[in-house]
Every structure is written in structure tokens, then in C-alpha cells.
Amino acid sequence: MTMIPFLDRINELSRKDRSEGLTAAEKAERTVLRQDYLRLIRGQVATTMLGISVVDAEGNDVTPSKLIEVKTRLNP
């Protein structure tokens, strides 16, 4: 079992599609699972980015202003 529970099912459907093809219901299921997967990954990337601060060699915070604005908006 992977960290993302439905990733195994996505892979299973991919293998079946390459070997014998998928039914319409399986294609629809694969589409939904892929959308859920992408939503999860994008959320993880966004969470990671919000935790980043950029510091130059002298120790000064040089985090881009746009990132600071987003952090402030999400965590007032």
C-alpha cells in the first residue's frame, strides 16, 4: 500500500488499459482518481511552499513579497 491509498488503483487501471483496455466505467473512475491525486499533490506542494523562507548568505530574509502576502493572508 502506498502513502496515497488510491494510487495503487490508478496504477492497476493503467496496466489494464495498456493490456486489454478499460470499460467506460473504469475510464470514468480513472479520471476521478487522477483528479483527486492531482488535487492532493498540488495541496502538498502549496503547503510546502508556505513553509519556506528564503535567507541570503548574510542571514537576511529575502523571501519574495508575494509569498509573504499569501502567508499573511492564510495565517492572519
C-alpha positions as MATLAB code, in Angstrom:
seq = 'MTMIPFLDRINELSRKDRSEGLTAAEKAERTVLRQDYLRLIRGQVATTMLGISVVDAEGNDVTPSKLIEVKTRLNP';
ca = [
       0.000    0.000    0.000;
       1.328    3.419   -0.912;
       1.091    6.655    1.048;
      -1.668    7.749   -1.309;
      -4.248    4.970   -0.953;
      -5.827    5.305   -4.388;
      -2.509    5.401   -6.264;
      -2.467    1.586   -6.376;
      -5.871    1.634   -8.090;
      -4.693    4.270  -10.602;
      -1.697    2.090  -11.461;
      -3.871   -1.001  -11.731;
      -6.192    0.766  -14.177;
      -3.198    1.993  -16.194;
      -1.822   -1.524  -16.529;
      -5.222   -2.863  -17.546;
      -5.661   -0.061  -20.097;
      -2.349   -0.954  -21.747;
      -3.021   -4.698  -21.753;
      -6.699   -5.137  -22.537;
      -8.430   -1.748  -22.427;
     -10.891   -0.215  -19.996;
     -14.662   -0.103  -19.842;
     -16.405    3.276  -19.824;
     -16.977    2.962  -16.070;
     -13.302    2.227  -15.458;
     -12.268    5.205  -17.590;
     -14.565    7.444  -15.550;
     -13.170    6.010  -12.311;
      -9.604    6.597  -13.534;
     -10.430   10.216  -14.391;
     -11.868   10.872  -10.933;
      -8.937    9.174   -9.210;
      -6.422   11.161  -11.263;
      -8.175   14.428  -10.410;
      -8.122   13.525   -6.711;
      -4.437   12.606   -6.983;
      -3.528   15.909   -8.642;
      -5.549   17.868   -6.060;
      -3.681   16.082   -3.264;
      -0.246   16.657   -4.803;
      -0.969   20.325   -5.505;
      -2.082   20.752   -1.898;
       1.149   19.187   -0.648;
       3.238   21.483   -2.852;
       1.301   24.544   -1.695;
       1.742   23.561    1.955;
       5.471   23.070    1.411;
       5.824   26.426   -0.328;
       4.032   28.212    2.506;
       6.584   26.827    4.945;
       9.585   28.167    3.053;
      11.568   31.253    3.937;
      14.435   32.388    1.741;
      17.580   33.572    3.500;
      20.634   35.039    1.745;
      24.261   34.276    2.625;
      24.296   37.063    5.221;
      21.255   35.699    7.037;
      18.787   38.295    5.753;
      15.259   37.163    4.984;
      14.765   37.684    1.242;
      11.519   35.760    0.892;
       9.590   37.064   -2.151;
       6.913   39.584   -1.180;
       4.208   37.633   -2.991;
       4.882   34.566   -0.824;
       4.857   36.710    2.324;
       1.481   38.185    1.270;
      -0.009   34.725    0.746;
       1.320   33.512    4.116;
      -0.143   36.582    5.832;
      -3.493   36.163    4.114;
      -3.755   32.495    5.099;
      -2.433   32.922    8.645;
      -3.668   36.311    9.937;
];
